Coordinates of C-alpha atoms in Angstrom, one line a residue:
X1 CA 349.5 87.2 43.9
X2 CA 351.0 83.9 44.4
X3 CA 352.6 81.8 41.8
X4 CA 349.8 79.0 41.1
X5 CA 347.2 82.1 40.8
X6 CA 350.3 84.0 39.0
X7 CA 350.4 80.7 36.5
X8 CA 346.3 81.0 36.6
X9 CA 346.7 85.0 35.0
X10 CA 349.0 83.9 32.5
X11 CA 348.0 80.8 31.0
X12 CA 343.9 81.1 31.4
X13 CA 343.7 84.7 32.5
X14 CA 341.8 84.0 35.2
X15 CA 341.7 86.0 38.3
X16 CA 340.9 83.4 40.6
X17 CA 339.4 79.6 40.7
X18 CA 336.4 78.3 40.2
X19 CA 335.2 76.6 44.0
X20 CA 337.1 73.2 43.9
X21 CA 339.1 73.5 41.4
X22 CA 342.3 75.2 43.6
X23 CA 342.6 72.3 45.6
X24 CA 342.4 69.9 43.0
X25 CA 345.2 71.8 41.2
X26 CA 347.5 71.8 44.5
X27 CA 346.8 67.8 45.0
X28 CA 348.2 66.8 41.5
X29 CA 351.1 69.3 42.0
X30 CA 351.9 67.8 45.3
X31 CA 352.0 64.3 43.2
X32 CA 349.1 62.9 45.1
X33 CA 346.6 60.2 43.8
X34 CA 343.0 62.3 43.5
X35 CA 339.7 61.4 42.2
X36 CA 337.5 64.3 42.2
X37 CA 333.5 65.4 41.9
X38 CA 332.6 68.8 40.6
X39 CA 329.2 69.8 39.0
X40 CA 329.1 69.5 35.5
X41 CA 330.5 73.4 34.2
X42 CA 332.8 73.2 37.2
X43 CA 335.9 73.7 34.9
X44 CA 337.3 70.1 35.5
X45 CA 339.2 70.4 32.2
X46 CA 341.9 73.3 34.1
X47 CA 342.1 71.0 37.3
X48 CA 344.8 68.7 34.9
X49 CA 345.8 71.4 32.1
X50 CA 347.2 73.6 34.9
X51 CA 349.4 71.1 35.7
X52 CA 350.3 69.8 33.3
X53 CA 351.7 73.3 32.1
X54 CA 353.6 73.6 35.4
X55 CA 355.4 69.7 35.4
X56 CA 357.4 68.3 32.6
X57 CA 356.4 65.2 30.7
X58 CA 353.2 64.6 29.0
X59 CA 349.4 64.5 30.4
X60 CA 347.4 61.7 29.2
X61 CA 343.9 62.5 29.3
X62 CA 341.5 59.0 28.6
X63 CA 338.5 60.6 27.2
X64 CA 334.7 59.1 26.3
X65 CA 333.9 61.3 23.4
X66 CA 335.7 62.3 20.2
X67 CA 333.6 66.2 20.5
X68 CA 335.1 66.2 23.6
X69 CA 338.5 65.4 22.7
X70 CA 338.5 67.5 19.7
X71 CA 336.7 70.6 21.8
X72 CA 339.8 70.2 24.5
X73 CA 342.4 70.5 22.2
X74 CA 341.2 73.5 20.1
X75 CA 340.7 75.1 23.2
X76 CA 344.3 74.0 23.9
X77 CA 345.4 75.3 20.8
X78 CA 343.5 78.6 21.1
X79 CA 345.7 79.3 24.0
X80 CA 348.3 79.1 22.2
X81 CA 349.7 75.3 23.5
X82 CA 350.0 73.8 20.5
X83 CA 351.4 71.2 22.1
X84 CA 348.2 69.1 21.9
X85 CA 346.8 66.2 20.1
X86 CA 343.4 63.9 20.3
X87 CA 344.0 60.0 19.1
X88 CA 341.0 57.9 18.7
X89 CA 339.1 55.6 15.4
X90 CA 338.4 59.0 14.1
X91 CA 341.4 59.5 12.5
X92 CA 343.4 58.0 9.3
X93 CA 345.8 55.7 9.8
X94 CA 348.5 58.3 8.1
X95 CA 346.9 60.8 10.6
X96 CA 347.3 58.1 13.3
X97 CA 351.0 57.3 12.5
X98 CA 351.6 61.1 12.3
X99 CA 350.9 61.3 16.3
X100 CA 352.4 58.0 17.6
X101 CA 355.9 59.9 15.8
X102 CA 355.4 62.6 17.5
X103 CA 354.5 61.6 20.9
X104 CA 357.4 62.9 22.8
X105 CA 356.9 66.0 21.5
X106 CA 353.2 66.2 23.1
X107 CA 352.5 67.9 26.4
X108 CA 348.9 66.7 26.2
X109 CA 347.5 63.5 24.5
X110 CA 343.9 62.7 24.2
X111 CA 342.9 59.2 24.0
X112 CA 340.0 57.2 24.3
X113 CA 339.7 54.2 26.2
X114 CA 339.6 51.9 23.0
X115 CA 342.7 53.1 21.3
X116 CA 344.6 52.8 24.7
X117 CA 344.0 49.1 24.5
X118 CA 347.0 49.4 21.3
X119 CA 349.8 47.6 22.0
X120 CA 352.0 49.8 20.0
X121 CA 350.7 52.8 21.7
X122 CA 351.1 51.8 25.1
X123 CA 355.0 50.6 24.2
X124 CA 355.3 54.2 22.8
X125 CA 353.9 55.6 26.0
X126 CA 356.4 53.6 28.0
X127 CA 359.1 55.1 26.6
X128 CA 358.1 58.7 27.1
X129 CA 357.6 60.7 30.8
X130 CA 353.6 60.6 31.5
X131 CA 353.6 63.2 34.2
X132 CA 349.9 62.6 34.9
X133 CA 347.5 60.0 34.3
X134 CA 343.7 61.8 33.7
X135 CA 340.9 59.6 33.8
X136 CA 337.9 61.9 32.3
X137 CA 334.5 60.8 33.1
X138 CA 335.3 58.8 35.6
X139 CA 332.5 57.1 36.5
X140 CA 332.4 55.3 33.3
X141 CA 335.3 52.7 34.7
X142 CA 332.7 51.6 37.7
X143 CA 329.6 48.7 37.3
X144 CA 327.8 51.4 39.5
X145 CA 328.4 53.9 37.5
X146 CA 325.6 55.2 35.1
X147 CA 327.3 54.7 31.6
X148 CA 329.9 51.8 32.2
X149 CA 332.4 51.3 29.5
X150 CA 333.8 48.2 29.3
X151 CA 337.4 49.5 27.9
X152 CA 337.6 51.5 31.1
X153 CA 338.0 48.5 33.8
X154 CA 341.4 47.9 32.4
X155 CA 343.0 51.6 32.5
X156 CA 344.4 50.5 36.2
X157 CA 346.5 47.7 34.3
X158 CA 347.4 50.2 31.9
X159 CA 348.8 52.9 34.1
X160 CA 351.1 50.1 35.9
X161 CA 352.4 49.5 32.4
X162 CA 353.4 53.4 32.8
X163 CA 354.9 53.1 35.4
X164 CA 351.9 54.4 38.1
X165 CA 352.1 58.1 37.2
X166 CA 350.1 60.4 39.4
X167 CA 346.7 59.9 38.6
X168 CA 343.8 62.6 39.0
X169 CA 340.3 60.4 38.3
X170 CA 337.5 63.3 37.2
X171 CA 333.5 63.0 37.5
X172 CA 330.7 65.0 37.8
X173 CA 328.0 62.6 39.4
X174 CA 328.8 59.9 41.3
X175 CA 328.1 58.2 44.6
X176 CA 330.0 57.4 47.1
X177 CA 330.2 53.4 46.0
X178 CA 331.2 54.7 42.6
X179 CA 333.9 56.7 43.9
X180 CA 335.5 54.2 46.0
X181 CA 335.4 51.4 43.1
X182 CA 336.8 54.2 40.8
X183 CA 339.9 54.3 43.3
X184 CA 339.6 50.1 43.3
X185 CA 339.4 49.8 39.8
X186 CA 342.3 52.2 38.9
X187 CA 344.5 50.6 42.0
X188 CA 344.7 53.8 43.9
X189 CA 345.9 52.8 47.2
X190 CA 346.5 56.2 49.0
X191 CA 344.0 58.4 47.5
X192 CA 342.7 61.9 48.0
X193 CA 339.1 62.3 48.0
X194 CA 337.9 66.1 47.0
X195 CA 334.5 65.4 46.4
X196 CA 332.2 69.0 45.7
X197 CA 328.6 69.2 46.0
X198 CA 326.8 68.1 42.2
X199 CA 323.9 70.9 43.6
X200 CA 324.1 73.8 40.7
X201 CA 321.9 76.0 42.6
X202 CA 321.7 78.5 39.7
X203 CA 319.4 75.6 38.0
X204 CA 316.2 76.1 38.8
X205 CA 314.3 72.9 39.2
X206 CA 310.6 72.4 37.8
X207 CA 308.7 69.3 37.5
X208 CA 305.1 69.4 35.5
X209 CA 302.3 67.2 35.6
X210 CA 300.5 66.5 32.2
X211 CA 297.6 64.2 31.2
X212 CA 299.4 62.2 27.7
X213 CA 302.4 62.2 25.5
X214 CA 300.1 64.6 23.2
X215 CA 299.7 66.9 26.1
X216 CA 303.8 66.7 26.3
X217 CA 303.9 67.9 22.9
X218 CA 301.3 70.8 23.5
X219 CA 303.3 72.3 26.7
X220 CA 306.6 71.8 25.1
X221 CA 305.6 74.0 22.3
X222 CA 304.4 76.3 24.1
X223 CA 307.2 76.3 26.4
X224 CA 309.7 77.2 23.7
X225 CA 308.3 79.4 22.3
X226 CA 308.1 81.5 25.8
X227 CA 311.7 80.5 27.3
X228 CA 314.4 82.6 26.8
X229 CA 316.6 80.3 24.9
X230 CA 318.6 78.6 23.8
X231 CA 317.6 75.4 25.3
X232 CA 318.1 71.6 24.9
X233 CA 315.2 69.5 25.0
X234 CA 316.2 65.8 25.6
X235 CA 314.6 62.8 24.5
X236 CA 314.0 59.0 25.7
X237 CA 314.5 57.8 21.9
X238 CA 315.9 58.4 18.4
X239 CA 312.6 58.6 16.8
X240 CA 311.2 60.8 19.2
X241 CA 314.3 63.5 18.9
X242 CA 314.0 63.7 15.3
X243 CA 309.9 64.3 15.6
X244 CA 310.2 66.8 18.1
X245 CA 312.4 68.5 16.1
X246 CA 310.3 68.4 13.1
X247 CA 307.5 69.9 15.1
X248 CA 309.1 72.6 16.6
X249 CA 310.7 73.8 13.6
X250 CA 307.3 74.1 11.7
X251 CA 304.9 75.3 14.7
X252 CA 307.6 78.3 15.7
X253 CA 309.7 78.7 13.3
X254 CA 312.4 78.8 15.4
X255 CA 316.2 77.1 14.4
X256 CA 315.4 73.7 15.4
X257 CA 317.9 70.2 14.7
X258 CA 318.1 66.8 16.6
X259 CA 320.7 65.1 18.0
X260 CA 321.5 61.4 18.4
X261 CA 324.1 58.4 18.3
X262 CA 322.6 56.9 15.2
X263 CA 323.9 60.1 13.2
X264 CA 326.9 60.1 11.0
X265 CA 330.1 62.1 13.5
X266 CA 330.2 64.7 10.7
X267 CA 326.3 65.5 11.2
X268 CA 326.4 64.8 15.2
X269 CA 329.7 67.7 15.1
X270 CA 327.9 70.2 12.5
X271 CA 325.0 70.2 14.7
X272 CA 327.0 70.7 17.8
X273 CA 328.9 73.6 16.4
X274 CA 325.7 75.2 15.1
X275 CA 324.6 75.5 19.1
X276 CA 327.8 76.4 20.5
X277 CA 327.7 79.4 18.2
X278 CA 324.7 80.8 18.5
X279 CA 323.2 79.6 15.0
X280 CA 320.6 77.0 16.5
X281 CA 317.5 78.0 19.0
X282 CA 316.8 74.1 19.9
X283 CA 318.4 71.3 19.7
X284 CA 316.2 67.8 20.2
X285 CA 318.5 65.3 21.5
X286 CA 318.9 61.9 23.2
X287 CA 321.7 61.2 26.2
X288 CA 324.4 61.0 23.3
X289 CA 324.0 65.1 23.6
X290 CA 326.3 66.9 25.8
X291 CA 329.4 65.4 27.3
X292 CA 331.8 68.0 26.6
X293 CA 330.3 70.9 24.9
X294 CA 331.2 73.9 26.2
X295 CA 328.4 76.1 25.6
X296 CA 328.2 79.0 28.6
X297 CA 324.4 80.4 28.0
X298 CA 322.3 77.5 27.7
X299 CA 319.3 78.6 29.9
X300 CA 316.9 75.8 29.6
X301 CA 316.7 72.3 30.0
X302 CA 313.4 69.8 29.0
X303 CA 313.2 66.4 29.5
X304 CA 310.0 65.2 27.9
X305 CA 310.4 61.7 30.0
X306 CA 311.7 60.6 32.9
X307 CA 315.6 60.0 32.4
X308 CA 317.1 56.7 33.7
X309 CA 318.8 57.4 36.6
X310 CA 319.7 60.6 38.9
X311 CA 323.3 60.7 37.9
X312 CA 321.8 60.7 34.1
X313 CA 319.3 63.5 34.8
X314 CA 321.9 65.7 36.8
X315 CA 324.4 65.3 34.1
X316 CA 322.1 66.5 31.5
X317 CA 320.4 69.8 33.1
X318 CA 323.8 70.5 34.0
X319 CA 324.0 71.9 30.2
X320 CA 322.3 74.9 31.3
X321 CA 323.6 77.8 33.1
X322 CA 327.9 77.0 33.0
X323 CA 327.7 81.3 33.2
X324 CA 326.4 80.9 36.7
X325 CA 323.6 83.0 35.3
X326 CA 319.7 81.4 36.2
X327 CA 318.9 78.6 34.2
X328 CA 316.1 76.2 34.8
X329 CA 315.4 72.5 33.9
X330 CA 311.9 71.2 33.0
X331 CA 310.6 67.5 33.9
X332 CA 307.4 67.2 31.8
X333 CA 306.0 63.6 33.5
X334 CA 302.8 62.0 32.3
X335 CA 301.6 58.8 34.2
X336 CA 303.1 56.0 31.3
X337 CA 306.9 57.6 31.5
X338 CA 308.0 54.8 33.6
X339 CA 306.5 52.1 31.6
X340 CA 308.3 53.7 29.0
X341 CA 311.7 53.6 30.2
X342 CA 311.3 49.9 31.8
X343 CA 310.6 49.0 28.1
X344 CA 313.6 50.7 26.9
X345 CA 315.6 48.7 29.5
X346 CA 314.5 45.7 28.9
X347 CA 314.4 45.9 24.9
X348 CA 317.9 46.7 25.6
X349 CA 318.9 43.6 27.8
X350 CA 319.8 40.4 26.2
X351 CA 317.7 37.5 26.4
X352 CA 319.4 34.1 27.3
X353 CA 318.4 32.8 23.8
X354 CA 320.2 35.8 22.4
X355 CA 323.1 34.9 24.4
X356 CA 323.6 31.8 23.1
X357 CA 323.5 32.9 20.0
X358 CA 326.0 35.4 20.0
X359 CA 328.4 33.3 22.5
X360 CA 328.5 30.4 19.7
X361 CA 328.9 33.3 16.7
X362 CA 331.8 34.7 18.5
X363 CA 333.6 30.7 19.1
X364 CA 336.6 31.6 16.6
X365 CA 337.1 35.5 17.4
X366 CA 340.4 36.2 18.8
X367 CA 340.1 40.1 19.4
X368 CA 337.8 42.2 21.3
X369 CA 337.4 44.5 17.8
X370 CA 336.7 41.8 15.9
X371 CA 334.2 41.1 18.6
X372 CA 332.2 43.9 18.6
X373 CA 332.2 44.5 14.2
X374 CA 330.8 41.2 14.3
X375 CA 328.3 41.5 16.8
X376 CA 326.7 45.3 15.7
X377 CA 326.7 43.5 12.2
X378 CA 324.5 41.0 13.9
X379 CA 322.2 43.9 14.9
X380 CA 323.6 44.9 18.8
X381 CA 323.8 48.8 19.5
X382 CA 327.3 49.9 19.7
X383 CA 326.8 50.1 24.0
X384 CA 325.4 46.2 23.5
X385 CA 327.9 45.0 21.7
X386 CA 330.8 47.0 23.9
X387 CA 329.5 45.3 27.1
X388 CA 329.1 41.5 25.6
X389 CA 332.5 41.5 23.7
X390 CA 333.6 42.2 27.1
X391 CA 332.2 39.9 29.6
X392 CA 332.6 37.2 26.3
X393 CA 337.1 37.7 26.5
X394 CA 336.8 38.2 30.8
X395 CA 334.9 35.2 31.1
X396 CA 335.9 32.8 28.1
X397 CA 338.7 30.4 29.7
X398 CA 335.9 29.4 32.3
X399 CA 334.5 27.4 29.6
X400 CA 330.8 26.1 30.6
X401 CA 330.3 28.5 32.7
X402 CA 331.0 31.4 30.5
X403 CA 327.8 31.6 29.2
X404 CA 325.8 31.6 32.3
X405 CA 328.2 34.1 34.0
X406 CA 328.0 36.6 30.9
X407 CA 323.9 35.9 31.3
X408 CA 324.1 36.6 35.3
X409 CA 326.3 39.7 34.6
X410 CA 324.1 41.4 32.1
X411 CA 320.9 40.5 34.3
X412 CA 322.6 42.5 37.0
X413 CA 323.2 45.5 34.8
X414 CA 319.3 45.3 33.7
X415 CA 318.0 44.5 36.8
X416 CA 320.6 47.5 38.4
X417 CA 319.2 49.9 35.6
X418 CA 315.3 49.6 36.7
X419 CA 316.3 50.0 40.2
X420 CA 317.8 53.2 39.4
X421 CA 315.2 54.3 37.5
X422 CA 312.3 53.4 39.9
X423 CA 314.4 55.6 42.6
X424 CA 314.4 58.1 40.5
X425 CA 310.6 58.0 39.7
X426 CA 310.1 58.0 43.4
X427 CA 312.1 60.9 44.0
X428 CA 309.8 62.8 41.6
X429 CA 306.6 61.8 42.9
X430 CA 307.6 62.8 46.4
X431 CA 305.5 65.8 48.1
X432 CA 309.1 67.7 49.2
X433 CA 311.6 69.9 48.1
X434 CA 312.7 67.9 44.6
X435 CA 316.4 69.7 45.2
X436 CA 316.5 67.9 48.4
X437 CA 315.7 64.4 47.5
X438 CA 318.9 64.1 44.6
X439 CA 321.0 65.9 46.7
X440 CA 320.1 62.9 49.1
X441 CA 320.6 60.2 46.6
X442 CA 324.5 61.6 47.1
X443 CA 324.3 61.4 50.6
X444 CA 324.6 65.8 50.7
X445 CA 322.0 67.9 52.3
X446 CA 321.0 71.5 51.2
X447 CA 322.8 74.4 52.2
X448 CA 321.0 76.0 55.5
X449 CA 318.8 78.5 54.2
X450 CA 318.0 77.0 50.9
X451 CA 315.2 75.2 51.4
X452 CA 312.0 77.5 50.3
X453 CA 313.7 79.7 48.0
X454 CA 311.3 80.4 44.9
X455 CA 314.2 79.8 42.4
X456 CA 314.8 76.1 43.8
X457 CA 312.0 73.9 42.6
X458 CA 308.2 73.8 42.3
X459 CA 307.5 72.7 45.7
X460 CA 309.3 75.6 47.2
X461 CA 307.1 78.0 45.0
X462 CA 309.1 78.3 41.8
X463 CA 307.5 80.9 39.0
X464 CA 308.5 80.0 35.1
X465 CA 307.8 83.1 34.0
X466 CA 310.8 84.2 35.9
X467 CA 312.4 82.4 33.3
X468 CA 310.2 83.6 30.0
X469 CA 311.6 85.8 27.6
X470 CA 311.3 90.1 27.9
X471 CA 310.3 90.7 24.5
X472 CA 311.5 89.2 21.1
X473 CA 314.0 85.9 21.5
X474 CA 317.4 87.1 20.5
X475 CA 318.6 87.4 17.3
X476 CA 320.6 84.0 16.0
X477 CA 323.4 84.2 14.1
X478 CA 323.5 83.2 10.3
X479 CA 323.6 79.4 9.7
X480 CA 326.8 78.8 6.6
X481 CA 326.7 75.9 4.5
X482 CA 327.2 72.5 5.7
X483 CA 330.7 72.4 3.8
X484 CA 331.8 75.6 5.1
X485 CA 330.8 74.6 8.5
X486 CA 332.4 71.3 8.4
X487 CA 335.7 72.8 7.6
X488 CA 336.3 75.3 10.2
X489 CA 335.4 72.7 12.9
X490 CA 338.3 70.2 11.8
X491 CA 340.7 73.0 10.4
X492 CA 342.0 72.4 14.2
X493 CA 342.5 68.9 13.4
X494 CA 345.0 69.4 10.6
X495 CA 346.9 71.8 11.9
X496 CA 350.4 70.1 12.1
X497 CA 352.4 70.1 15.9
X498 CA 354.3 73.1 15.9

């Protein structure tokens, strides 16, 4: 055994890598600039922890999500690494100021885009060895991407303030434009491509014709209560996740919660930590759902509308089936689904009118936070008011022209969004192998051989009840109370670096 699969054994104890993730591994080690693609449940999380256990200094991980952050470094801690820490607006300032004295103790620091922006973090950082720079989620620092956040565009700046550690850039979906701007955006001049097929052939792909959002409804209950579960069923709105849930939950009887950004994070965590162990059948969610739990035996996946875009929809089924064991995901379409999320896009554009409004509120703002309080006070979403505090400080010393360059900027995101979506809508109407046509959206082809199998989509002759349940649905374990619940999930968080 040689010594990286050696270090494998002892800190993971693994046997071997999961496909991609050895090379990865042996590009950061060799100190080379890397952005990579592997399929959601790829294990992207041991291409940098590896590492980081084999290098001195400290990994700095920029993370999306504060589940995600918090599920790393229990996981971390678990392990035994106690070494491990998450920073972000969740914590208390005493909690904050606990971290930023211990820093150079750290041999991983979680941080999310926003909080890097500190100016007293990033001196703190500069003092301290940053043996790799992780950029998680990569795709959220490109315009092409499909969940741009505004806060990751200037993580290139920040890692020359660090003096240019190695950097390893991690996605899941992407295309080949977004790949290439995540290297521009993060100034990555000689970079190392190891990009891995997003095709989880263990996912089963079904796509299902009905006549009305009532006839969605109908089929979905009777889908759940024949799938072996447990399953996610994914939802275009807030509204319509908290319904769904509802009816589920009184037609089967089975353990049934939604999901969704508008939640408090105390709810949003309880309910994730129900269905990572085993105490929930369903959960009803919208996109906010999934980044980051690592749940192995999810083994269904329904959308009850047509998601946004391909990289959106392969994200999301890629929930199901991390055990390698067969999944499958379930596109209920009816013919008003893409009227639906055209609406959706367009409620969630700004008008010009708006605009103005909002460029002339935020006149005496000095701060990007102060930005985005006042502007989700005025009634934006949290992802409106991120992207328009943005443009409003990169475009500001322009003066006139600010305005209509913030208004030609977010035109291009909305107009960019529908195109996306009606390529996606088009892929699903199409008469072929649905596996084939988003593996071509990322420029791949399917393996020799694939094509026609029963467990690869409808068209090739795909059988659900392949994917039904032998008997009763397996036994749940028992739900705790809430307070109970609550504190085991953040016991993690106040344990004190050992």
């Amino acid at each position: 055994m040689d010594k990286l699969h050696e270090a494998l054994r002892r800190h993971f104890g693994y046997t071997s890598f999961k496909k991609g993730q050895e090379e990865i591994v042996k590009s950061v080690l060799e100190g080379q600039d890397t952005v990579a693609m592997l399929p959601t449940g790829g294990g992207k999380s041991l291409c940098y922890q590896l590492p980081g256990l084999l290098t001195d200094g400290t990994v700095l991980i920029v993370s999306p999500l504060l589940s995600l952050m918090e599920d790393q470094v229990q996981q971390l801690k678990m392990r035994g690494e106690k070494r491990a820490a998450a920073y972000n607006s969740a914590l208390t300032h005493q909690e904050k100021e606990y971290i930023l004295k211990q820093l150079h103790r750290l041999k991983f620091l979680y941080i999310s885009p926003e909080a890097l922006q500190s100016e007293q973090m990033v001196r703190r950082l500069q003092t301290m060895k940053i043996s790799l720079f992780v950029v998680d989620e990569a795709h959220c620092i490109s315009q092409w991407g499909h969940d741009f956040r505004p806060d990751y565009s200037k993580l290139g700046d920040i890692k020359k303030k660090l003096g240019s550690p190695v950097t390893l850039a991690l996605t899941a979906t992407a295309t080949e434009e977004t790949l290439k701007d995540i290297s521009r955006m993060l100034g990555l001049n000689e970079v190392r491509y190891l990009i891995h097929s997003v095709d989880r052939p263990n996912i089963a792909l079904h796509l299902e014709e009905v006549q009305d959002t009532a006839g969605k409804n109908e089929r979905l209950i009777e889908l759940v209560r024949k799938l072996q579960g447990p399953g996610l069923v994914y939802c275009p709105t807030r509204k319509w996740a908290e319904e769904l849930a509802g009816k589920i939950a009184e037609e089967t009887r089975m353990r049934t919660e939604f999901y969704h950004g508008g939640m408090d994070a105390g709810d949003r965590m309880l309910i994730q930590q129900q269905f990572i162990r085993n105490q929930l059948d369903i959960v009803c969610c919208t996109n906010a759902f999934g980044m980051g739990v690592d749940k192995p035996d999810v083994r269904y996946v329904i959308h009850v509308n047509l998601p946004q875009t391909i990289e959106a929809y392969m994200q999301e089924i890629g929930r199901a089936g991390r055990d390698g064991k067969q999944s499958v995901s379930i596109l209920l379409k009816a013919p008003g689904d893409r009227g639906i999320q055209e609406q959706l896009i367009q409620t969630e554009a700004l008008t010009r009118q708006t605009i103005d409004f909002l460029y002339e509120k935020l006149a005496d703002v000095r701060d990007e936070r102060g930005a985005r309080e006042s502007l989700e006070q005025s009634g934006l979403t949290e992802t409106q008011a991120r992207h328009f505090s943005h443009l409003f400080f990169k475009f500001r010393h322009l003066g006139n022209k600010a305005r209509e360059l913030i208004y030609q900027e977010m035109d291009f995101r909305r107009q960019q969004k529908l195109n996306k979506m009606a390529g996606f809508a088009q892929i699903t109407e199409s008469k072929g192998c649905f596996r084939e046509g988003l593996l071509s959206y990322f420029n791949e082809t399917l393996s020799a051989g694939k094509s026609g199998n029963t467990a690869c989509c409808t068209h090739c002759g795909l059988n659900l009840e392949d994917y039904e349940t032998k008997g009763d649905h397996p036994f749940m374990n028992q739900l705790t109370a809430w307070e109970e619940e609550l504190d085991t999930i953040f016991a993690a968080s106040r344990d004190r670096i050992c």
